[in-house]
Structures are given as C-alpha cells and as structure tokens.
Short mmCIF file of N, CA and C in Angstrom, two decimals:
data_model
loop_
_atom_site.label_atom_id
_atom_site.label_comp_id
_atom_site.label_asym_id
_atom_site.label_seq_id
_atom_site.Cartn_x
_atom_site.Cartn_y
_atom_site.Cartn_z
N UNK A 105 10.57 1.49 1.47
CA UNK A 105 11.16 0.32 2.09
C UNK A 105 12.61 0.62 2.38
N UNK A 106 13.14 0.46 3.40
CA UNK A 106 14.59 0.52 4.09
C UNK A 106 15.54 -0.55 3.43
N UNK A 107 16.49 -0.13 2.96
CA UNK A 107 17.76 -1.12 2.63
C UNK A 107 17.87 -2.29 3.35
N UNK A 108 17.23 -2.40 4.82
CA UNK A 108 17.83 -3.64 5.36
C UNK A 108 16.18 -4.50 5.16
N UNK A 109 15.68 -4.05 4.70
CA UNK A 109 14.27 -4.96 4.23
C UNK A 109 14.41 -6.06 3.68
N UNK A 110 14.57 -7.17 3.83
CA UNK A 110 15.11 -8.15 2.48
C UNK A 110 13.59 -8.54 1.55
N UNK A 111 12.22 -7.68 2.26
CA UNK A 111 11.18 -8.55 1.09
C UNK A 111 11.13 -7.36 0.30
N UNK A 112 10.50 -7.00 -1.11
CA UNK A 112 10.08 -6.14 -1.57
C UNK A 112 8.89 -5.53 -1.39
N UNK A 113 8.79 -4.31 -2.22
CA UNK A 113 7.43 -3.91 -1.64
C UNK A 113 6.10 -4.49 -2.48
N UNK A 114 6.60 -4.93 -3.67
CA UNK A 114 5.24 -5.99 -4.22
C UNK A 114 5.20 -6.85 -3.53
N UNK A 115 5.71 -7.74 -2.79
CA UNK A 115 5.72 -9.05 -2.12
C UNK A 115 5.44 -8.45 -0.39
N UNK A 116 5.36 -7.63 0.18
CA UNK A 116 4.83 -7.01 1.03
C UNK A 116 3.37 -6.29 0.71
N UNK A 117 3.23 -5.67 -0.41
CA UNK A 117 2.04 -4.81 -0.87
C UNK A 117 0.89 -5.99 -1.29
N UNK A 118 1.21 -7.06 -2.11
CA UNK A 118 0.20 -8.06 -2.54
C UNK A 118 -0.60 -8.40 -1.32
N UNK A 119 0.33 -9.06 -0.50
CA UNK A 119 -0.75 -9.30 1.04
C UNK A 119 -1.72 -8.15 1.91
N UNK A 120 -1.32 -7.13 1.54
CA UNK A 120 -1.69 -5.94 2.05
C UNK A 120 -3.44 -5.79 1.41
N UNK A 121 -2.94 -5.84 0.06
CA UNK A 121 -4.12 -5.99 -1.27
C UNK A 121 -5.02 -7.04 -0.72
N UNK A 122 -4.18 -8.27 -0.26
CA UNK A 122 -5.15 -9.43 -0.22
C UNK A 122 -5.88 -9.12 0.78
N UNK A 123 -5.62 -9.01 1.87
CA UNK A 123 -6.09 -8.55 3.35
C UNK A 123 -7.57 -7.42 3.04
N UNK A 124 -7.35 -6.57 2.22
CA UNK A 124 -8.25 -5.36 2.02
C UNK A 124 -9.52 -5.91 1.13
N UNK A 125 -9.04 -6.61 0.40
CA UNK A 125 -10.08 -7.78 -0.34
C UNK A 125 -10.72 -8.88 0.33
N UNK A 126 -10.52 -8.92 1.71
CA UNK A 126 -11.31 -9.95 2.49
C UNK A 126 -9.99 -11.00 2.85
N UNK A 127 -9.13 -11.17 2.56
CA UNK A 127 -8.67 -12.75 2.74
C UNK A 127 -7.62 -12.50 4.19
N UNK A 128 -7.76 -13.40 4.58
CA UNK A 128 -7.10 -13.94 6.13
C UNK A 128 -5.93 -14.02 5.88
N UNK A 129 -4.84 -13.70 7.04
CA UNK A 129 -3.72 -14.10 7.07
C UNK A 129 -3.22 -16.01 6.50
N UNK A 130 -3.52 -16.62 7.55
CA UNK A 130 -3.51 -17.69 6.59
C UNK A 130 -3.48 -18.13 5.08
N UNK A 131 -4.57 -17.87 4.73
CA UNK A 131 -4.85 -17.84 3.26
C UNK A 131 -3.87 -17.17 1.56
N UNK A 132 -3.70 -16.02 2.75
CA UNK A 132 -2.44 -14.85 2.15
C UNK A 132 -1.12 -15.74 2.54
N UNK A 133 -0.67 -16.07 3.50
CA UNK A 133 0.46 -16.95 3.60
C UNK A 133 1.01 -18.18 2.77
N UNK A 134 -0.60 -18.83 2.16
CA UNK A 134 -0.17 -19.91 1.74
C UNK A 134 -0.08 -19.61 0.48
N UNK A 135 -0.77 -18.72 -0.14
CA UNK A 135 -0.77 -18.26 -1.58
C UNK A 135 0.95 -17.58 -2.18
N UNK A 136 1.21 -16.65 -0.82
CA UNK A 136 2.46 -16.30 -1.45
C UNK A 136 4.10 -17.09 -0.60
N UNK A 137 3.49 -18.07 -0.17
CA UNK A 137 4.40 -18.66 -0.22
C UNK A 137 5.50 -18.67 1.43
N UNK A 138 4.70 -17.56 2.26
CA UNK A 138 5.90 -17.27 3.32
C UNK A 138 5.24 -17.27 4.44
N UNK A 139 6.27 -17.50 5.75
CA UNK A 139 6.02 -18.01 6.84
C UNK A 139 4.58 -16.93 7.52
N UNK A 140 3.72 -18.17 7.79
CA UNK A 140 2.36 -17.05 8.79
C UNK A 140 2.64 -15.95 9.66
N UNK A 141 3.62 -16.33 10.26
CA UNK A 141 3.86 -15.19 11.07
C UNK A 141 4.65 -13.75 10.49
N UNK A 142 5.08 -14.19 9.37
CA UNK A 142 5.72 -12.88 8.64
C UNK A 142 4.91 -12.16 8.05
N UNK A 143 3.60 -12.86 7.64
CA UNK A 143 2.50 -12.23 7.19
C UNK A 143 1.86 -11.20 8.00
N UNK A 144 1.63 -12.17 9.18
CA UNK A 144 0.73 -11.61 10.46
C UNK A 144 1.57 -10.31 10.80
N UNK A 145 2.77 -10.52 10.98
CA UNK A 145 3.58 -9.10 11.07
C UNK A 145 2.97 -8.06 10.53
N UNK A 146 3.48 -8.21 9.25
CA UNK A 146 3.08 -7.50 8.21
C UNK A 146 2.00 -6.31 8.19
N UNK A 147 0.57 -7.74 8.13
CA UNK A 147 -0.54 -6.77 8.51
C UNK A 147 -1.38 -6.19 9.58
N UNK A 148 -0.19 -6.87 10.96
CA UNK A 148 -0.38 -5.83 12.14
C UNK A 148 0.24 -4.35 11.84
N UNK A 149 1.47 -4.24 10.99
CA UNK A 149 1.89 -3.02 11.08
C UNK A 149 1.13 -2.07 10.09
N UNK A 150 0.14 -2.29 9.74
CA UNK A 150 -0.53 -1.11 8.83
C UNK A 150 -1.77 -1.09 9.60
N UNK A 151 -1.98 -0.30 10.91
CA UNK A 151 -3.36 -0.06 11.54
C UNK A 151 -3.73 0.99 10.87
N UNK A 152 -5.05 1.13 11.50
CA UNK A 152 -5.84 2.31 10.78
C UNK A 152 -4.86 4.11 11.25
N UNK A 153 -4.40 4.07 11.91
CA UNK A 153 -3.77 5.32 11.86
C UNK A 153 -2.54 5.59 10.60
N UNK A 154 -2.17 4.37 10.66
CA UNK A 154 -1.31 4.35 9.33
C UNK A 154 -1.96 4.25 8.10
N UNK A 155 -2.99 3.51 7.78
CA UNK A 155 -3.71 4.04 6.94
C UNK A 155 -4.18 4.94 6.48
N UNK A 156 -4.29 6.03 7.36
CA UNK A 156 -4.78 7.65 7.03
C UNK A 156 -3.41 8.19 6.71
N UNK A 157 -2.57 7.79 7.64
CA UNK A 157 -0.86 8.53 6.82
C UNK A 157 -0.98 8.13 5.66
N UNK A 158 -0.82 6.92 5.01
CA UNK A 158 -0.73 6.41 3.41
C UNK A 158 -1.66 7.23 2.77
N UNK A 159 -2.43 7.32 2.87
CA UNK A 159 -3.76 8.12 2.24
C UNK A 159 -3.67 10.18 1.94
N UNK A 160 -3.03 10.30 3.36
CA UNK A 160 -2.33 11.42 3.08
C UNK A 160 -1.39 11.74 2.43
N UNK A 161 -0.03 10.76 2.27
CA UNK A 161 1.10 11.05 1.65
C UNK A 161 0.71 10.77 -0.27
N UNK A 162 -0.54 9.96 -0.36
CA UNK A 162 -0.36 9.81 -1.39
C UNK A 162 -1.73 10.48 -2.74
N UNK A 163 -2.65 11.26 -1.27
CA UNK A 163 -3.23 11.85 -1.59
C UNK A 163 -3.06 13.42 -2.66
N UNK A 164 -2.19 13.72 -2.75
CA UNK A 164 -1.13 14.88 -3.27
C UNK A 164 -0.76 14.38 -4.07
N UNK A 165 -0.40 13.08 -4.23
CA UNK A 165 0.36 12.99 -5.69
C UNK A 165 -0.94 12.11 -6.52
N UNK A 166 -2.02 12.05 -5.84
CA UNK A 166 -3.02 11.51 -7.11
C UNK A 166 -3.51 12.81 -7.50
N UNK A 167 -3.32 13.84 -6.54
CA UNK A 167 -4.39 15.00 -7.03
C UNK A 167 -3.61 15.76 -8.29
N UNK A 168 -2.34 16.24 -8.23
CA UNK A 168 -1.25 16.59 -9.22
C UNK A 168 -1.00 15.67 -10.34
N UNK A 169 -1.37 13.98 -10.36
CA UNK A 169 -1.44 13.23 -11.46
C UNK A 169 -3.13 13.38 -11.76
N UNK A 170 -4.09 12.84 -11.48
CA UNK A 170 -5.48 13.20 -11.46
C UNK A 170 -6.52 13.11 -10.40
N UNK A 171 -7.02 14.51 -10.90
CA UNK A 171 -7.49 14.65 -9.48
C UNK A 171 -9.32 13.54 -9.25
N UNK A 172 -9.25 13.35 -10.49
CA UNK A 172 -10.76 12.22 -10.68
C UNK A 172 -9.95 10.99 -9.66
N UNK A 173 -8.83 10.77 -9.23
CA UNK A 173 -8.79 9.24 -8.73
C UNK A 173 -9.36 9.82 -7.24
N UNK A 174 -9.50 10.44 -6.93
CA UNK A 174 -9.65 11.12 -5.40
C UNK A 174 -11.67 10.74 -5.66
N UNK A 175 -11.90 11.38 -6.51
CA UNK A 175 -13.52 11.22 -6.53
C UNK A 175 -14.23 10.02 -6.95
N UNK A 176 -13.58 9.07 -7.50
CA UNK A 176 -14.27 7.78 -8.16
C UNK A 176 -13.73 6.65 -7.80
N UNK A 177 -13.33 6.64 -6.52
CA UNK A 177 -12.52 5.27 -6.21
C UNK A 177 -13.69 3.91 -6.20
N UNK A 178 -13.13 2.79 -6.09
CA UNK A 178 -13.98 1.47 -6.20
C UNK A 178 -14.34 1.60 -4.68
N UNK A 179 -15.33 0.90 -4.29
CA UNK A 179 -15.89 0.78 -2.89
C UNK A 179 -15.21 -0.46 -2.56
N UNK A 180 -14.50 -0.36 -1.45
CA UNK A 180 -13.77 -2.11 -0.87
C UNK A 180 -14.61 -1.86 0.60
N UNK A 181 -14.28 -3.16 1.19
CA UNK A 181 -15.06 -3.88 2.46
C UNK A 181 -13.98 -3.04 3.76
N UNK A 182 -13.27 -2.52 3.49
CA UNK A 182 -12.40 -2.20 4.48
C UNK A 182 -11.59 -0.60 4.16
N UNK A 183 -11.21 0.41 5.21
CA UNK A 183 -10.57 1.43 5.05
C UNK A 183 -9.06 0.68 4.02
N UNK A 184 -8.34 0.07 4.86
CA UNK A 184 -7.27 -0.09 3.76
C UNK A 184 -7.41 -0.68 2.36
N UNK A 185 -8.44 -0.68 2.10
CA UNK A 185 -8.81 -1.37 0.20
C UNK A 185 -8.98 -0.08 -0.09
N UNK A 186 -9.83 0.88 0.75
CA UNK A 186 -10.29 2.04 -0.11
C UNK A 186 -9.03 2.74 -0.16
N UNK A 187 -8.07 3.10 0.59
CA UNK A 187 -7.15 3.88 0.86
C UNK A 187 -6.31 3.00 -0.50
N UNK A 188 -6.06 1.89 -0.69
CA UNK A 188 -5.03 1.00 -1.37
C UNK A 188 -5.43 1.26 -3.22
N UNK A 189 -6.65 1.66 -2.98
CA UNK A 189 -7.20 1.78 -4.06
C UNK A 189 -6.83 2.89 -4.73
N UNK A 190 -6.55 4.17 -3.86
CA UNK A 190 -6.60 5.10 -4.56
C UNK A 190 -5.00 5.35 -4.49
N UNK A 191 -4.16 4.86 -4.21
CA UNK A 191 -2.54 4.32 -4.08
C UNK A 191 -3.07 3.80 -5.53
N UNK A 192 -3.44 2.62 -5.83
CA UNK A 192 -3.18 2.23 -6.90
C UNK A 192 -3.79 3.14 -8.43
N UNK A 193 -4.37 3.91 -7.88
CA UNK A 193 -5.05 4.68 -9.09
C UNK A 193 -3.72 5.61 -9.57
N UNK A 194 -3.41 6.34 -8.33
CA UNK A 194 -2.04 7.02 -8.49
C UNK A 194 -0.78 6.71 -9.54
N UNK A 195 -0.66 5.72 -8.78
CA UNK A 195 0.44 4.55 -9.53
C UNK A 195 0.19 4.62 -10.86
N UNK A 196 -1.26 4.25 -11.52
CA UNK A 196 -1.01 4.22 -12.88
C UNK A 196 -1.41 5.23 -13.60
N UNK A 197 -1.80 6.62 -12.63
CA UNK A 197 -1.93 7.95 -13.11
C UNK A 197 -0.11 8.12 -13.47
N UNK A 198 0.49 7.64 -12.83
CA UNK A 198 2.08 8.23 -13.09
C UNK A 198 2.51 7.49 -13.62
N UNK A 199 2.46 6.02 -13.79
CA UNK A 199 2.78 4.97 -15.26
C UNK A 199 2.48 5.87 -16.42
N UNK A 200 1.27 6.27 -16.70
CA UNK A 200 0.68 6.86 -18.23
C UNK A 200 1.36 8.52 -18.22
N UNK A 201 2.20 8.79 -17.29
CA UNK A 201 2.77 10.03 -17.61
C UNK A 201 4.57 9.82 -17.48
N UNK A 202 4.88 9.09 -16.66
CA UNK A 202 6.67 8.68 -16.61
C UNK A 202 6.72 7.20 -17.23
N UNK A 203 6.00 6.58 -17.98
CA UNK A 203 5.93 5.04 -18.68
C UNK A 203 6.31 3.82 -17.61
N UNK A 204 6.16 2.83 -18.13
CA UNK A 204 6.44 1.70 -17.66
C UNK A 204 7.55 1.43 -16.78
N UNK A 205 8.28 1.85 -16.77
CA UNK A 205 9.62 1.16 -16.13
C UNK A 205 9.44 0.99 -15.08
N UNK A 206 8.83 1.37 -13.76
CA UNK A 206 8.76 0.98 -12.71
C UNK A 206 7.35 0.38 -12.40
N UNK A 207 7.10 -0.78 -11.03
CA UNK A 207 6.57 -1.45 -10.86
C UNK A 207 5.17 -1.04 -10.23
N UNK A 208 4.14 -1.05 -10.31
CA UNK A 208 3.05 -0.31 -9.29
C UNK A 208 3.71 -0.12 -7.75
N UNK A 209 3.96 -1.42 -7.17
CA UNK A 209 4.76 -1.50 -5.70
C UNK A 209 5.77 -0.80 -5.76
N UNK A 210 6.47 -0.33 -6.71
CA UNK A 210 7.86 0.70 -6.22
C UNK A 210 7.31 2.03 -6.22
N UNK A 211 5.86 2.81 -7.57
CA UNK A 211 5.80 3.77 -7.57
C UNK A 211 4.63 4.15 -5.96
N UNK A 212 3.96 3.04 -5.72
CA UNK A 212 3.43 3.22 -4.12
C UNK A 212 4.31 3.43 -3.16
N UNK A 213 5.40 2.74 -3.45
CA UNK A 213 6.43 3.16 -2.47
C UNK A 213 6.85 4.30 -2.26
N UNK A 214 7.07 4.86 -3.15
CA UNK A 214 7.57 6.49 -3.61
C UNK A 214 6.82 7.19 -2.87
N UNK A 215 5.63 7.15 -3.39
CA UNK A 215 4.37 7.76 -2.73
C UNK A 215 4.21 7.90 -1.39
N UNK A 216 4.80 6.43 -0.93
CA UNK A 216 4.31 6.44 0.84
C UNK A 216 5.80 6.72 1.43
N UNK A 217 6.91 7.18 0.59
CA UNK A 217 8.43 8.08 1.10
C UNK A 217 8.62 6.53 1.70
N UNK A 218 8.60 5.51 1.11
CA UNK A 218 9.31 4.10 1.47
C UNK A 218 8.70 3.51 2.66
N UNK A 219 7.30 4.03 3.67
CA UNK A 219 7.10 3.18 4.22
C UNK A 219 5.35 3.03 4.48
N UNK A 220 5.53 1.89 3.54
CA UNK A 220 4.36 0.75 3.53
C UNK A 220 3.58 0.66 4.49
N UNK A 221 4.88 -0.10 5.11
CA UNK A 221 4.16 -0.38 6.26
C UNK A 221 4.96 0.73 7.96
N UNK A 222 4.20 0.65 9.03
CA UNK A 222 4.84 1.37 9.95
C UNK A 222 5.97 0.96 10.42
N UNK A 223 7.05 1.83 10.67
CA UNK A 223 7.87 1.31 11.53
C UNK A 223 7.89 0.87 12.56
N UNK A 224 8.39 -0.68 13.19
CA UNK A 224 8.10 -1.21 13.98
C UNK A 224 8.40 -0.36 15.30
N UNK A 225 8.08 -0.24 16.22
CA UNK A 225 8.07 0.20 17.24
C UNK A 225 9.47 0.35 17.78
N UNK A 226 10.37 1.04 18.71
CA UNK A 226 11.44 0.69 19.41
C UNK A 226 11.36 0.71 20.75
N UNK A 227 12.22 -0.42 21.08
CA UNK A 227 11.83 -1.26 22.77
C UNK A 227 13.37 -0.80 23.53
#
C-alpha cells in the first residue's frame, strides 16, 4: 500500500475476502461501514490478471515458509478466494516463524511488494 493510501490494507483486504466468499459489493459496503462506490473501486481493481500477479508474488514466499500451503489449499467459489487463500496460508506460515507482531493484512502486503490491489490506471 502507497503512503498516500489513507485506508489500510486489512480494511481494503477484508472486502477483497468478502467478495471471494460470495458476497456483493453492497453487502461488503454495509458491513464495513464505507461508501459503495469505494468498495466497487476496490474490487474492480483486482481483475483476474492481477490475481495471477498476487499469486505469483506470493507464491515464493509460501513455498520458502511451507511448501504444503501451495498443495492443500481450501477450495473457494472464485480464482481470487483460491489465490487469497493461499496469501493467507503464507501469512501465518510467517506469523509461526517471525511471531505475532504484525497483522495478516500487513504480512500480505509484504508479500504482494504493497500492492493489493492494481494500480489505478494513468489518464
């Protein structure tokens, strides 16, 4: 995530989660609280091509933390649950080896070199 980001990346990543789990923009909006259209943003900018980047960047660091999160992921309804899934396996492959102090959403961040989501386009 870029310095001039003002949301975080748990509060960006939760909707991401929600979305991959079935739930609608709407639904995700009202739960966490922020405007529909910031949502809708949101999860226009993670298409499926960006999804295979995330998956790549963070594919390397599950295999060097364990390489079982690569082979046993949970089955989700959508490429970005499965891809999000194994982001999150990562995450707490490197919690149980660098401890607690950082947040699942910051060590995904790490993982995806700070961007979540794609950079918006320039016009």
């Amino acid at each position: 995530m870029s310095a001039s980001r003002a949301d975080t990346l748990e509060l960006i990543g939760t909707p991401l989660a929600a979305q991959a789990a079935g739930s609608g923009h709407r639904t995700i909006a009202a739960h966490i609280g922020r405007p529909l259209s910031t949502v809708r943003r949101w999860l226009r900018r993670v298409p499926e091509n960006h999804v295979h980047w995330l998956y790549e960047q963070v594919a390397q660091h599950a295999f060097r933390l364990d390489p079982e999160i690569l082979v046993r992921p949970r089955r989700w309804p959508s490429l970005l649950g499965w891809r999000l899934n194994v982001l999150a396996g990562a995450a707490l492959a490197h919690r149980r080896r660098a401890g607690p102090e950082l947040p699942h959403w910051t060590r995904i961040g790490l993982f995806a070199r700070g961007n979540l989501l794609r950079p918006p386009l320039r016009t």
